[in-house]
Coordinates of C-alpha atoms in Angstrom, one line a residue:
Chain A
M129 CA 19.0 -43.8 -26.6
A130 CA 15.6 -43.1 -25.1
L131 CA 14.6 -39.6 -24.2
I132 CA 13.2 -40.8 -20.8
E133 CA 14.4 -43.9 -19.1
L134 CA 13.1 -44.9 -15.6
K135 CA 14.5 -47.9 -13.8
D136 CA 12.8 -49.3 -10.8
I137 CA 11.5 -46.0 -9.5
H138 CA 10.2 -46.0 -5.9
K139 CA 8.6 -43.1 -4.1
S140 CA 7.3 -43.2 -0.5
Y141 CA 6.1 -40.6 1.9
P142 CA 6.3 -40.8 5.7
L143 CA 2.8 -41.1 7.1
D144 CA 2.1 -41.7 10.8
G145 CA 5.5 -43.2 11.4
F146 CA 5.2 -45.6 8.4
D147 CA 6.4 -45.1 4.9
L148 CA 3.5 -45.0 2.6
E149 CA 4.8 -46.3 -0.8
I150 CA 3.1 -44.6 -3.7
L151 CA 5.3 -45.9 -6.5
K152 CA 6.4 -49.4 -6.3
G153 CA 9.1 -49.9 -8.9
I154 CA 8.3 -48.2 -12.2
T155 CA 10.4 -49.0 -15.1
L156 CA 9.7 -47.2 -18.3
K157 CA 11.2 -45.9 -21.6
I158 CA 9.8 -43.1 -23.7
E159 CA 11.4 -42.3 -27.0
K160 CA 11.8 -39.0 -28.6
G161 CA 8.6 -37.9 -30.5
E162 CA 6.2 -40.2 -28.7
F163 CA 2.8 -39.1 -27.6
V164 CA 2.1 -40.9 -24.4
A165 CA -1.0 -40.9 -22.1
I166 CA -0.6 -41.9 -18.5
M167 CA -3.9 -43.1 -17.1
G168 CA -5.1 -44.3 -13.7
P169 CA -7.7 -43.9 -11.1
S170 CA -7.1 -41.2 -8.4
G171 CA -4.7 -42.5 -5.8
S172 CA -3.0 -44.8 -8.3
G173 CA 0.3 -42.7 -8.1
K174 CA 0.0 -41.2 -11.6
S175 CA 0.4 -37.6 -10.2
T176 CA 3.5 -38.6 -8.2
L177 CA 4.9 -40.3 -11.3
M178 CA 4.1 -37.2 -13.3
N179 CA 5.9 -35.0 -10.7
I180 CA 9.0 -37.2 -10.9
L181 CA 8.9 -37.3 -14.7
G182 CA 8.5 -33.5 -14.7
C183 CA 11.5 -33.1 -12.4
L184 CA 9.3 -31.4 -9.8
D185 CA 10.1 -34.2 -7.4
T186 CA 12.9 -36.7 -6.9
P187 CA 12.4 -40.5 -6.4
S188 CA 13.1 -42.2 -3.2
S189 CA 15.1 -44.8 -5.1
G190 CA 15.7 -45.9 -8.7
S191 CA 17.3 -44.1 -11.6
Y192 CA 15.9 -41.6 -14.0
M193 CA 17.8 -40.7 -17.2
L194 CA 16.4 -37.6 -19.0
D195 CA 17.9 -36.9 -22.4
G196 CA 21.1 -38.7 -21.3
Q197 CA 21.4 -37.1 -17.9
A198 CA 20.9 -38.7 -14.6
V199 CA 18.5 -36.5 -12.7
Q200 CA 17.4 -38.6 -9.6
N201 CA 19.9 -36.9 -7.3
L202 CA 20.0 -33.3 -8.5
S203 CA 19.4 -30.3 -6.2
A204 CA 16.3 -28.1 -6.4
D205 CA 18.2 -25.4 -8.4
E206 CA 19.6 -28.0 -10.9
L207 CA 16.1 -29.5 -11.3
A208 CA 14.8 -25.9 -12.0
E209 CA 17.4 -25.6 -14.7
I210 CA 16.4 -28.9 -16.3
R211 CA 12.7 -27.9 -16.1
N212 CA 13.5 -24.7 -17.8
Q213 CA 15.5 -26.2 -20.6
K214 CA 13.9 -29.6 -21.3
I215 CA 10.3 -29.5 -20.1
G216 CA 7.2 -27.5 -20.8
F217 CA 4.2 -27.8 -18.4
V218 CA 0.5 -27.5 -19.2
F219 CA -1.7 -27.7 -16.1
Q220 CA -5.4 -28.4 -15.6
G221 CA -5.8 -25.0 -13.9
F222 CA -3.8 -23.2 -16.7
N223 CA -1.6 -21.6 -14.0
L224 CA -0.9 -18.4 -15.9
L225 CA 0.3 -15.3 -13.9
S226 CA -2.6 -13.0 -13.4
R227 CA -2.3 -9.3 -14.2
T228 CA 0.3 -10.3 -16.8
T229 CA -0.4 -10.2 -20.5
A230 CA -0.4 -13.4 -22.6
L231 CA 2.8 -12.3 -24.2
E232 CA 4.6 -11.8 -20.9
N233 CA 3.3 -15.1 -19.6
V234 CA 4.8 -16.8 -22.6
E235 CA 8.1 -14.9 -22.2
L236 CA 8.4 -16.2 -18.6
P237 CA 10.5 -19.4 -19.2
M238 CA 12.9 -17.3 -21.2
V239 CA 13.2 -14.7 -18.4
Y240 CA 14.6 -17.5 -16.3
S241 CA 16.9 -18.7 -19.0
N242 CA 18.2 -15.2 -19.4
T243 CA 17.2 -14.6 -23.0
P244 CA 17.6 -11.0 -24.1
S245 CA 14.4 -9.0 -23.9
K246 CA 14.0 -8.5 -27.7
L247 CA 14.6 -12.1 -28.6
R248 CA 12.1 -13.1 -25.8
Q249 CA 9.4 -11.0 -27.4
E250 CA 10.0 -12.4 -30.9
R251 CA 9.9 -16.0 -29.8
A252 CA 6.9 -15.4 -27.6
Q253 CA 5.0 -13.8 -30.5
K254 CA 5.9 -16.8 -32.7
A255 CA 4.7 -19.3 -30.1
L256 CA 1.4 -17.4 -29.6
T257 CA 0.9 -17.3 -33.4
A258 CA 1.6 -21.1 -33.5
V259 CA -1.3 -21.7 -31.1
G260 CA -3.6 -19.3 -32.9
L261 CA -3.6 -16.4 -30.5
S262 CA -1.8 -13.8 -32.6
E263 CA -4.7 -11.4 -32.0
R264 CA -4.8 -11.8 -28.2
M265 CA -1.1 -11.2 -27.3
H266 CA -1.8 -8.2 -25.0
H267 CA -4.8 -9.6 -23.2
M268 CA -4.7 -10.4 -19.6
P269 CA -5.7 -14.0 -18.6
N270 CA -9.0 -12.9 -17.2
Q271 CA -9.9 -11.4 -20.6
L272 CA -9.4 -14.8 -22.3
S273 CA -11.7 -17.9 -22.4
G274 CA -10.6 -21.1 -20.8
G275 CA -9.5 -22.6 -24.1
Q276 CA -7.5 -19.5 -25.0
Q277 CA -5.8 -19.5 -21.6
Q278 CA -4.8 -23.1 -22.1
R279 CA -3.4 -22.1 -25.5
V280 CA -1.3 -19.5 -23.8
A281 CA -0.1 -22.1 -21.4
I282 CA 0.8 -24.4 -24.4
A283 CA 2.6 -21.5 -26.1
R284 CA 4.5 -21.0 -22.8
A285 CA 5.4 -24.8 -22.8
I286 CA 6.8 -24.8 -26.3
V287 CA 8.5 -21.4 -26.4
N288 CA 11.8 -22.5 -24.9
E289 CA 12.1 -25.3 -27.5
A290 CA 11.8 -27.8 -24.7
P291 CA 11.7 -31.3 -26.2
I292 CA 9.1 -32.6 -23.8
I293 CA 5.7 -31.3 -22.9
F294 CA 3.9 -32.5 -19.8
A295 CA 0.2 -32.0 -19.8
D296 CA -1.6 -32.7 -16.5
E297 CA -5.3 -33.1 -17.1
P298 CA -5.1 -30.2 -19.7
T299 CA -8.8 -30.5 -20.6
G300 CA -10.1 -31.0 -17.1
N301 CA -11.5 -27.4 -16.9
L302 CA -12.7 -27.2 -20.5
D303 CA -15.9 -28.1 -22.3
T304 CA -15.9 -30.7 -25.0
K305 CA -15.5 -28.4 -27.9
M306 CA -12.5 -26.6 -26.4
S307 CA -11.1 -30.0 -25.3
V308 CA -11.1 -31.2 -28.8
E309 CA -9.4 -28.1 -30.0
I310 CA -6.7 -28.3 -27.4
M311 CA -6.1 -32.0 -28.1
Q312 CA -5.9 -31.3 -31.8
L313 CA -3.2 -28.7 -31.0
F314 CA -1.3 -31.3 -29.0
T315 CA -1.5 -33.7 -31.9
E316 CA -0.3 -31.1 -34.2
L317 CA 2.7 -30.2 -32.0
N318 CA 3.6 -33.9 -31.8
E319 CA 3.2 -34.7 -35.5
K320 CA 4.4 -31.5 -37.2
M321 CA 6.9 -30.2 -34.6
G322 CA 8.1 -33.5 -33.3
R323 CA 7.6 -32.6 -29.6
T324 CA 7.4 -35.5 -27.2
I325 CA 4.1 -35.2 -25.3
I326 CA 3.3 -36.9 -22.0
L327 CA -0.3 -36.6 -21.1
V328 CA -1.9 -37.4 -17.7
T329 CA -5.6 -37.9 -17.8
H330 CA -8.4 -40.1 -16.5
E331 CA -10.6 -39.6 -19.5
E332 CA -10.6 -42.3 -22.1
D333 CA -11.7 -39.9 -24.8
I334 CA -8.7 -37.6 -24.2
A335 CA -6.3 -40.5 -23.9
R336 CA -7.4 -41.7 -27.3
Y337 CA -5.4 -38.9 -28.9
A338 CA -2.2 -40.4 -27.7
K339 CA -0.3 -43.1 -29.5
R340 CA 0.6 -45.0 -26.5
I341 CA -1.3 -45.5 -23.3
I342 CA 0.2 -46.5 -20.0
K343 CA -2.1 -47.4 -17.2
I344 CA -1.0 -47.1 -13.6
V345 CA -2.8 -49.0 -10.9
D346 CA -1.7 -49.0 -7.2
G347 CA 1.8 -47.6 -7.9
E348 CA 2.7 -50.1 -10.7
I349 CA 2.4 -50.2 -14.4
N350 CA -0.7 -52.2 -15.2
S351 CA -0.6 -52.0 -18.9
D352 CA 1.4 -50.3 -21.6
Q353 CA 0.1 -50.6 -25.1
R354 CA 0.1 -48.9 -28.5
N355 CA -3.1 -47.1 -29.1
K356 CA -5.1 -48.7 -31.9
K357 CA -6.8 -46.0 -33.7
Chain B
M1171 CA 20.0 -15.3 -13.4
I1172 CA 17.2 -13.0 -14.2
D1173 CA 18.1 -9.6 -15.5
F1174 CA 17.7 -6.4 -13.5
S1175 CA 15.1 -4.5 -15.6
T1176 CA 12.8 -7.5 -15.7
I1177 CA 13.0 -8.1 -12.0
F1178 CA 12.4 -4.4 -11.4
S1179 CA 9.3 -4.3 -13.5
I1180 CA 8.0 -7.5 -11.7
A1181 CA 8.4 -5.6 -8.4
I1182 CA 6.7 -2.5 -9.7
R1183 CA 3.8 -4.5 -11.0
A1184 CA 3.4 -6.4 -7.7
I1185 CA 3.5 -3.1 -5.8
K1186 CA 1.0 -1.5 -8.1
A1187 CA -1.4 -4.4 -7.8
N1188 CA -1.9 -3.5 -4.1
K1189 CA -1.6 0.3 -4.2
M1190 CA -3.3 1.1 -0.9
R1191 CA -1.5 -1.6 0.9
S1192 CA 1.8 -0.6 -0.5
I1193 CA 1.3 3.1 0.5
L1194 CA 0.3 2.1 4.0
T1195 CA 3.3 -0.2 4.3
S1196 CA 5.6 2.6 3.1
L1197 CA 4.1 5.0 5.5
G1198 CA 6.3 3.7 8.3
I1199 CA 9.4 4.3 6.1
I1200 CA 8.0 7.7 4.9
I1201 CA 7.5 8.9 8.5
G1202 CA 10.8 7.5 9.6
V1203 CA 12.9 9.1 6.8
A1204 CA 11.0 12.4 7.2
A1205 CA 11.6 12.4 10.9
V1206 CA 15.3 11.6 10.6
I1207 CA 15.7 14.4 8.0
V1208 CA 13.9 17.0 10.2
M1209 CA 15.8 16.0 13.3
L1210 CA 19.1 16.0 11.6
A1211 CA 18.3 19.4 10.1
I1212 CA 17.4 20.8 13.5
G1213 CA 20.6 19.5 15.1
N1214 CA 22.6 20.6 12.1
G1215 CA 21.0 24.1 12.3
A1216 CA 21.9 24.4 16.0
Q1217 CA 25.5 23.4 15.2
V1218 CA 25.8 25.9 12.4
T1219 CA 24.2 28.7 14.5
I1220 CA 26.9 28.0 17.2
Q1221 CA 29.6 27.9 14.6
N1222 CA 28.5 31.3 13.2
E1223 CA 28.3 32.7 16.7
M1224 CA 31.8 31.5 17.3
K1225 CA 33.1 33.1 14.2
S1226 CA 31.3 36.4 15.0
M1227 CA 32.9 36.4 18.5
G1228 CA 36.3 35.8 16.9
T1229 CA 38.2 32.6 16.4
N1230 CA 40.7 31.2 18.9
L1231 CA 39.5 33.7 21.5
I1232 CA 40.7 34.1 25.0
M1233 CA 39.3 36.7 27.4
I1234 CA 41.0 38.0 30.4
R1235 CA 38.9 39.9 33.0
S1236 CA 39.8 41.4 36.3
G1237 CA 39.5 39.2 39.4
T1238 CA 37.1 39.3 42.3
S1239 CA 37.0 41.7 45.1
T1240 CA 35.7 41.0 48.6
S1241 CA 33.8 43.7 50.3
G1242 CA 32.7 43.1 53.9
G1243 CA 32.9 39.4 53.4
Q1244 CA 30.9 39.4 50.2
R1245 CA 32.7 38.3 47.1
M1246 CA 31.7 40.5 44.2
G1247 CA 32.2 38.5 41.1
H1248 CA 34.6 38.7 38.1
G1249 CA 35.6 42.2 37.1
S1250 CA 34.5 43.8 40.4
Q1251 CA 38.1 44.6 41.3
P1252 CA 39.7 46.4 38.4
T1253 CA 43.2 45.2 38.0
M1254 CA 43.8 44.9 34.2
K1255 CA 45.7 47.5 32.2
A1256 CA 45.9 47.9 28.4
G1257 CA 49.6 47.5 28.9
D1258 CA 49.0 43.9 30.1
G1259 CA 47.5 43.1 26.8
N1260 CA 50.3 44.6 24.8
A1261 CA 52.9 42.7 26.9
I1262 CA 51.0 39.4 26.2
E1263 CA 50.8 40.1 22.5
E1264 CA 54.5 40.9 22.5
K1265 CA 55.9 38.1 24.7
I1266 CA 53.7 35.1 24.4
E1267 CA 54.4 32.9 21.4
G1268 CA 50.9 31.6 20.7
I1269 CA 49.1 34.9 20.9
S1270 CA 48.8 37.0 17.8
L1271 CA 46.6 39.9 18.9
A1272 CA 45.4 41.5 22.1
A1273 CA 42.6 44.1 22.2
P1274 CA 41.9 46.2 25.3
V1275 CA 38.2 46.7 26.1
L1276 CA 36.9 49.3 28.5
N1277 CA 33.1 49.0 28.8
D1278 CA 30.6 51.7 29.6
A1279 CA 27.0 52.4 28.9
G1280 CA 25.3 55.7 28.4
Q1281 CA 22.9 58.0 26.5
I1282 CA 23.8 59.1 23.0
V1283 CA 22.1 62.0 21.4
Y1284 CA 21.8 63.2 17.8
G1285 CA 19.5 66.1 17.2
N1286 CA 16.2 65.3 18.8
A1287 CA 16.9 61.5 18.9
N1288 CA 18.5 59.8 21.8
W1289 CA 19.4 56.2 22.5
S1290 CA 20.9 54.3 25.4
T1291 CA 23.6 51.9 24.3
S1292 CA 26.9 50.2 25.3
I1293 CA 30.1 52.1 24.7
V1294 CA 33.2 50.2 24.0
G1295 CA 36.6 51.8 24.4
T1296 CA 39.1 49.9 22.3
D1297 CA 41.4 50.1 19.3
N1298 CA 41.4 48.6 15.8
R1299 CA 42.6 45.2 17.0
Y1300 CA 39.1 44.6 18.4
F1301 CA 37.7 44.6 14.8
Q1302 CA 40.6 42.5 13.6
I1303 CA 40.0 39.8 16.2
K1304 CA 36.3 39.8 15.5
D1305 CA 37.0 39.8 11.8
W1306 CA 34.5 42.6 11.6
S1307 CA 34.6 45.0 8.7
L1308 CA 33.0 48.4 8.3
A1309 CA 29.9 48.8 6.1
Y1310 CA 31.3 52.3 5.3
G1311 CA 33.6 54.9 6.8
R1312 CA 37.0 54.2 8.4
Y1313 CA 38.6 52.7 11.4
F1314 CA 40.4 54.7 14.1
S1315 CA 43.5 56.5 12.9
Q1316 CA 46.8 56.5 14.8
T1317 CA 46.1 60.1 15.9
D1318 CA 42.7 59.2 17.1
I1319 CA 44.3 56.6 19.4
T1320 CA 47.3 58.5 20.6
S1321 CA 45.6 61.9 21.2
A1322 CA 42.2 60.7 22.4
G1323 CA 40.3 61.8 19.4
K1324 CA 36.6 62.3 19.8
V1325 CA 35.5 59.9 17.0
A1326 CA 33.1 57.0 17.1
I1327 CA 32.2 54.0 15.0
L1328 CA 28.6 53.0 15.3
G1329 CA 26.7 49.7 15.2
T1330 CA 23.8 49.5 12.8
T1331 CA 21.2 49.4 15.5
V1332 CA 22.4 52.7 16.9
V1333 CA 22.5 54.2 13.4
K1334 CA 18.9 53.1 12.8
E1335 CA 17.7 54.5 16.1
L1336 CA 19.5 57.8 15.9
F1337 CA 19.7 58.6 12.2
G1338 CA 17.0 56.7 10.5
D1339 CA 17.7 57.2 6.8
V1340 CA 20.2 60.0 7.3
D1341 CA 23.8 59.3 6.4
P1342 CA 25.6 59.4 9.8
L1343 CA 29.2 59.9 8.4
G1344 CA 30.7 63.1 9.7
K1345 CA 27.7 64.0 11.9
T1346 CA 28.3 65.0 15.5
I1347 CA 26.7 62.9 18.2
R1348 CA 26.9 63.5 22.0
V1349 CA 28.1 60.6 24.1
K1350 CA 27.3 61.2 27.7
G1351 CA 27.3 64.9 26.8
I1352 CA 30.6 65.0 24.9
P1353 CA 30.5 65.7 21.2
F1354 CA 31.9 62.9 18.9
T1355 CA 32.3 62.7 15.2
V1356 CA 30.9 59.6 13.5
I1357 CA 33.7 58.1 11.3
G1358 CA 32.4 54.7 10.5
V1359 CA 29.6 52.1 10.7
T1360 CA 30.1 48.4 11.3
T1361 CA 28.5 45.7 9.1
S1362 CA 25.5 44.1 10.8
R1363 CA 26.2 41.0 12.9
G1364 CA 22.8 40.5 14.5
Q1365 CA 22.1 38.6 17.7
S1366 CA 24.8 36.8 19.6
G1367 CA 23.7 34.4 22.2
P1368 CA 20.5 35.0 24.0
G1369 CA 19.2 38.5 23.3
M1370 CA 22.5 40.2 22.8
D1371 CA 22.4 42.6 19.9
Q1372 CA 25.9 42.9 18.7
D1373 CA 24.9 45.9 16.6
D1374 CA 23.7 47.9 19.5
M1375 CA 27.1 49.4 20.4
I1376 CA 29.3 52.3 19.7
Y1377 CA 33.1 52.1 19.6
I1378 CA 35.5 54.9 20.6
P1379 CA 39.3 55.0 21.0
L1380 CA 40.5 53.5 24.3
S1381 CA 42.4 56.6 25.2
T1382 CA 39.3 58.7 24.7
A1383 CA 37.2 56.3 26.8
Q1384 CA 39.8 56.3 29.6
K1385 CA 40.4 60.0 29.7
K1386 CA 37.1 61.6 28.8
V1387 CA 34.1 59.3 29.0
T1388 CA 34.5 56.6 31.7
G1389 CA 35.8 57.2 35.2
I1390 CA 38.8 54.9 35.8
S1391 CA 40.3 54.1 39.1
F1392 CA 43.9 53.9 38.0
P1393 CA 45.8 54.8 34.8
D1394 CA 45.4 52.7 31.7
M1395 CA 42.6 50.7 33.3
V1396 CA 40.5 48.3 31.1
N1397 CA 37.8 45.8 32.0
M1398 CA 38.9 43.1 29.8
I1399 CA 41.5 42.1 27.3
M1400 CA 40.5 40.1 24.3
L1401 CA 43.3 37.8 23.0
Q1402 CA 43.5 35.9 19.7
A1403 CA 45.6 32.8 19.7
K1404 CA 47.3 31.7 16.5
T1405 CA 45.6 28.3 16.6
A1406 CA 42.9 26.6 18.6
Q1407 CA 45.6 24.5 20.2
D1408 CA 47.4 27.7 21.3
T1409 CA 44.3 28.8 23.3
Y1410 CA 45.0 25.9 25.6
T1411 CA 48.8 25.8 25.6
S1412 CA 49.5 29.5 26.1
Q1413 CA 47.3 29.8 29.2
D1414 CA 50.0 29.0 31.7
A1415 CA 52.5 31.5 30.1
I1416 CA 49.8 34.2 30.2
K1417 CA 49.1 33.5 33.8
A1418 CA 52.7 33.6 34.8
L1419 CA 53.3 36.9 32.9
L1420 CA 50.2 38.6 34.5
R1421 CA 51.2 37.4 38.0
Q1422 CA 54.6 38.9 37.5
R1423 CA 53.2 42.2 36.1
H1424 CA 50.7 42.5 38.9
N1425 CA 53.4 41.7 41.5
L1426 CA 51.5 38.8 43.0
G1427 CA 53.5 36.8 45.5
T1428 CA 53.3 33.0 45.6
N1429 CA 50.8 33.1 48.5
K1430 CA 48.4 35.4 46.6
D1431 CA 45.5 34.3 44.4
D1432 CA 45.2 35.5 40.8
D1433 CA 43.6 38.9 40.5
F1434 CA 42.4 38.0 36.9
V1435 CA 40.3 35.3 35.3
I1436 CA 41.3 33.7 32.0
M1437 CA 38.4 32.4 29.9
N1438 CA 39.0 30.2 26.9
L1439 CA 36.1 30.9 24.7
T1440 CA 37.3 28.3 22.1
Q1441 CA 37.0 25.7 24.8
M1442 CA 33.5 26.8 25.7
M1443 CA 32.5 26.8 22.1
E1444 CA 34.0 23.4 21.5
M1445 CA 32.0 22.1 24.4
M1446 CA 28.8 23.6 23.1
E1447 CA 29.6 22.2 19.6
T1448 CA 30.1 18.8 21.1
S1449 CA 26.9 19.0 23.0
T1450 CA 24.9 19.9 19.9
K1451 CA 26.6 17.1 18.0
V1452 CA 25.5 14.7 20.7
L1453 CA 22.0 16.3 20.4
T1454 CA 22.0 15.7 16.7
I1455 CA 23.0 12.1 17.0
L1456 CA 20.4 11.6 19.7
L1457 CA 17.6 13.2 17.7
G1458 CA 18.7 11.2 14.6
S1459 CA 18.8 7.9 16.5
I1460 CA 15.4 8.4 18.1
A1461 CA 13.9 9.2 14.6
S1462 CA 15.7 6.1 13.2
I1463 CA 13.7 3.9 15.5
S1464 CA 10.6 4.8 13.6
L1465 CA 12.5 3.8 10.5
L1466 CA 13.1 0.4 12.0
V1467 CA 9.5 0.1 13.0
G1468 CA 8.7 0.9 9.3
G1469 CA 11.0 -1.9 8.3
I1470 CA 9.0 -4.4 10.5
G1471 CA 5.9 -3.2 8.7
I1472 CA 7.5 -4.1 5.4
M1473 CA 8.5 -7.5 6.6
N1474 CA 5.0 -8.1 7.8
I1475 CA 3.4 -7.2 4.4
M1476 CA 6.1 -9.1 2.5
L1477 CA 5.3 -12.3 4.5
V1478 CA 1.6 -11.8 3.7
S1479 CA 2.5 -11.2 0.1
V1480 CA 4.6 -14.4 -0.1
T1481 CA 1.7 -16.4 1.3
E1482 CA -0.8 -14.8 -1.0
R1483 CA 1.4 -15.5 -4.0
T1484 CA 2.4 -19.0 -3.2
R1485 CA 0.8 -20.2 -6.4
E1486 CA 2.6 -17.6 -8.5
I1487 CA 5.9 -18.7 -6.8
G1488 CA 5.0 -22.4 -7.7
I1489 CA 4.4 -21.4 -11.4
R1490 CA 7.6 -19.5 -11.6
M1491 CA 9.5 -22.5 -10.0
A1492 CA 7.9 -25.1 -12.3
I1493 CA 8.9 -23.0 -15.3
G1494 CA 12.5 -22.8 -14.2
A1495 CA 13.0 -20.1 -11.5
K1496 CA 15.8 -21.0 -9.2
S1497 CA 15.6 -20.2 -5.5
W1498 CA 17.9 -17.2 -6.0
D1499 CA 15.5 -15.8 -8.7
I1500 CA 12.6 -16.0 -6.2
R1501 CA 14.6 -14.5 -3.4
L1502 CA 15.8 -11.7 -5.7
Q1503 CA 12.2 -11.0 -6.8
F1504 CA 10.9 -10.5 -3.2
L1505 CA 14.0 -8.7 -2.0
T1506 CA 13.7 -6.3 -4.9
E1507 CA 10.1 -5.8 -4.1
A1508 CA 10.9 -5.0 -0.4
L1509 CA 13.7 -2.7 -1.6
V1510 CA 11.6 -0.8 -4.1
L1511 CA 8.8 -0.5 -1.5
S1512 CA 11.3 1.0 1.0
L1513 CA 13.0 3.2 -1.5
I1514 CA 9.7 4.6 -2.7
G1515 CA 8.8 5.3 0.9
G1516 CA 12.3 6.8 1.4
L1517 CA 11.8 9.1 -1.6
I1518 CA 8.4 10.3 -0.4
G1519 CA 9.9 10.6 3.1
V1520 CA 12.7 12.8 1.8
I1521 CA 10.1 15.1 0.1
C1522 CA 8.0 15.2 3.3
G1523 CA 11.1 15.8 5.4
L1524 CA 12.2 18.7 3.2
I1525 CA 8.7 20.2 3.4
G1526 CA 8.9 19.8 7.2
V1527 CA 12.3 21.5 7.4
A1528 CA 10.9 24.4 5.2
V1529 CA 7.9 24.8 7.5
I1530 CA 10.0 24.8 10.6
S1531 CA 12.4 27.4 9.2
F1532 CA 9.4 29.5 8.0
F1533 CA 7.4 29.6 11.2
S1534 CA 10.3 29.9 13.7
S1535 CA 13.4 32.1 13.8
F1536 CA 15.4 28.8 14.1
K1537 CA 17.2 27.8 11.0
A1538 CA 17.0 24.1 10.3
I1539 CA 19.7 23.2 7.8
V1540 CA 19.6 20.2 5.4
S1541 CA 22.7 18.9 3.6
I1542 CA 23.0 16.3 0.9
F1543 CA 24.6 14.0 3.4
Y1544 CA 21.8 14.3 5.9
I1545 CA 19.3 13.4 3.0
L1546 CA 21.3 10.5 1.6
L1547 CA 21.9 9.0 5.1
P1548 CA 18.2 8.3 6.0
F1549 CA 17.4 7.4 2.4
S1550 CA 20.1 4.8 2.2
F1551 CA 19.2 3.7 5.7
A1552 CA 15.7 3.1 4.4
G1553 CA 17.1 0.9 1.6
I1554 CA 19.1 -1.1 4.1
V1555 CA 16.1 -1.5 6.3
G1556 CA 14.1 -2.7 3.3
L1557 CA 16.8 -5.3 2.4
F1558 CA 17.2 -6.4 6.0
F1559 CA 13.5 -6.9 6.7
G1560 CA 12.8 -8.2 3.2
F1561 CA 15.4 -10.9 3.4
Y1562 CA 13.4 -13.3 5.7
P1563 CA 10.2 -13.2 3.6
A1564 CA 12.2 -13.6 0.4
Y1565 CA 14.2 -16.5 1.9
K1566 CA 10.9 -18.1 3.0
A1567 CA 9.5 -17.8 -0.5
S1568 CA 12.6 -19.4 -2.0
L1569 CA 12.2 -22.5 0.2
L1570 CA 8.7 -23.3 -1.1
N1571 CA 8.3 -26.7 -2.7
P1572 CA 7.0 -26.2 -6.3
I1573 CA 4.5 -29.1 -6.1
N1574 CA 2.9 -27.8 -2.9
A1575 CA 3.0 -24.3 -4.1
L1576 CA 1.3 -25.2 -7.4
R1577 CA -1.5 -26.9 -5.4
Y1578 CA -2.0 -24.0 -3.1
E1579 CA -5.4 -22.3 -3.4

C-alpha cells in the first residue's frame, strides 16, 4: 500500500462569485521511502497541492489516503493530530519560534504530542546532533546563520519520527553553498534513515537531488518521471 | 493536550518578551485589586469599630429612661421628668423572663479634688450589675461590697482618665478624694475602655454606690429615684420580645391609666447597633463594588493587549498549528497568558493594597482591617476577570487558519 494516495483531487476557491479551480483532478501515488520533487511555475497550484498533501488544507473533492487513513474529510483538530504524528515541515522562511532556543524549537512537536519533558529533551538533542548542531543547542534563532536555522527546522521535522518530510522551497533563502549542505542532509535522511521526502521547488538544481520529479502546470500533473542522475 | 508546566513557561516567556507592555496592562488590575482591598479594609474596620463599641456598651442592652415633661407648653425631652426608680429595675429583673440583669443609673457631674489636683467629671451612682452588664473588669482594687451598697458607703471606683488627671503616677487605692466636697475612699480602678462614639471618653467617670449618690451627692426629687435603668436581655432576640412585657409592668408600677401616655422611654440599643452594623455592611459592599469596577476596566485592558498579542503572533500561532497544536492548545496558551498577567497584577495589587491599608492606619486614628478573605476575594476576582477577558482573544487565536497564519508577515 502506498504511503500517499491521491485520487482525482480538486480544489477551488470562490472568487468574485465564481469558483476558481486551482487543482483540476490530481491523481498521485507516493511510496514509502521516496524522494519526490514537485515543480511548477508560480500559480500552477503546486503550493495548494502541497498544503493538501501536508494536511494543512482539505480538498474540495477527491480522496486522499495517508498511511492507510482517509484524511480528506477530517476536522481541523484531527488534521493537527495527523500533522503532528505523520508529517514534518521545513519551510522557506525557516519558521522557528523567536526568543526560543534551538533545543526548545525542536522539542515543540513533542510538546503537542504530550511527550514527557525529559524524553523530549533527549530526543531533541539526538535530532540536533543528527543535523550537526550539537554545539548550538542553546542558541536563539537570531544567533544562528540561515543554514543553521534550516537545520534546526529539519531537526524539528524529524524529531517526532514522522515518516514524511515536506520541504517547501527549503533553500529559497539560502546561498548556494548552504543550499548544497541542506540538500545533502535531505538526501542523507532519505537514504540512511528511510524518510519519505516531498520537496516543492522551482529550481532545477535543487529538484535534481530528488529521485522523482513531478511537474504541475495549470492545476494538473504535466509530467511525472524518475530522475536520471 | 499540552502539559501545565510547559504552557505556564510559554506564558511567562511571552509576558517577559514585552515587559513594559505587560506591566502597563497589569496596572489596571493592580489598581483595581489594591482599591478593592483598601475599600474592604475601611468598611471592615468601620464594622469592627462598631462591634467593639457594641461590646463595650454591653451586649443585648436595653435602656429605660424617664419620660418627657411639659412645662408651659414646651416639651422638655427624655429624662426631663424623673419617674424611674431603682425598684422598677429590680422588678423587671425579677419578673420578666428575657431579662437577666437590671442596673440602676443615677447620673451627676461635679468637681473631684485630691490634694492640689481637681478635675470635673461625670459621677455615676450604680451598683455592681453595671460592670457586669458592660462586662467591665477592674484594673485593680475591688467592686462595691454589700455594706457599701446598703449603708451608703463613701467609696468610689475611678476611670483611668480621672486617675491620670488627679493622681498622676501615685497609687490611688485607699486615698481619699472629695466628690462635690464629700470625702470618698478610692477602692478600685476600671480597666481602660477608651472612646465610645463621638468624643465620649468612657474612662472619664467615677462610680459610687447608688444609695450614696441618692442620699449624699445628688439631689433627688423622690425616694429611690434614678435617671436610667440599664437592662441586659438573655439573647438579642429577647431585646425585642421582652419590650411589651417591660412596658406593661412599668405602666402598672407607675399607675398609668389606659388614657395616659408612657412616662418612660425604652431604647433597644441592640436594635440601634444592628442597624448601624447593617449600614456599615452596605457601605462596605458599596465601596467594594465601586472599586471592583476599576478591576473590570483592568480586565478590558488585558483583553485589548491580548488581541494585539494574538495579531502580532499570528505567525507563531501558524507554526504551532502546522506542527500539531490543536485549537484547544492555542486557546489554552493565550488563556494562560491572560490569567498569568492578571494574577501577577493581582499579586502586586495585593501588596500595594496592604501598603495602602498600613498607610491609612498609620496616618489616621481609623483602623482599616484586612482579613484573608478580603485579600483572596479581589485576588481571585482578578483571576476571573483575566479568564473572562482573555477568552475572546484566545478563541480568536484558535480559529486562525494555519496556511494564512504561516503566510502572515
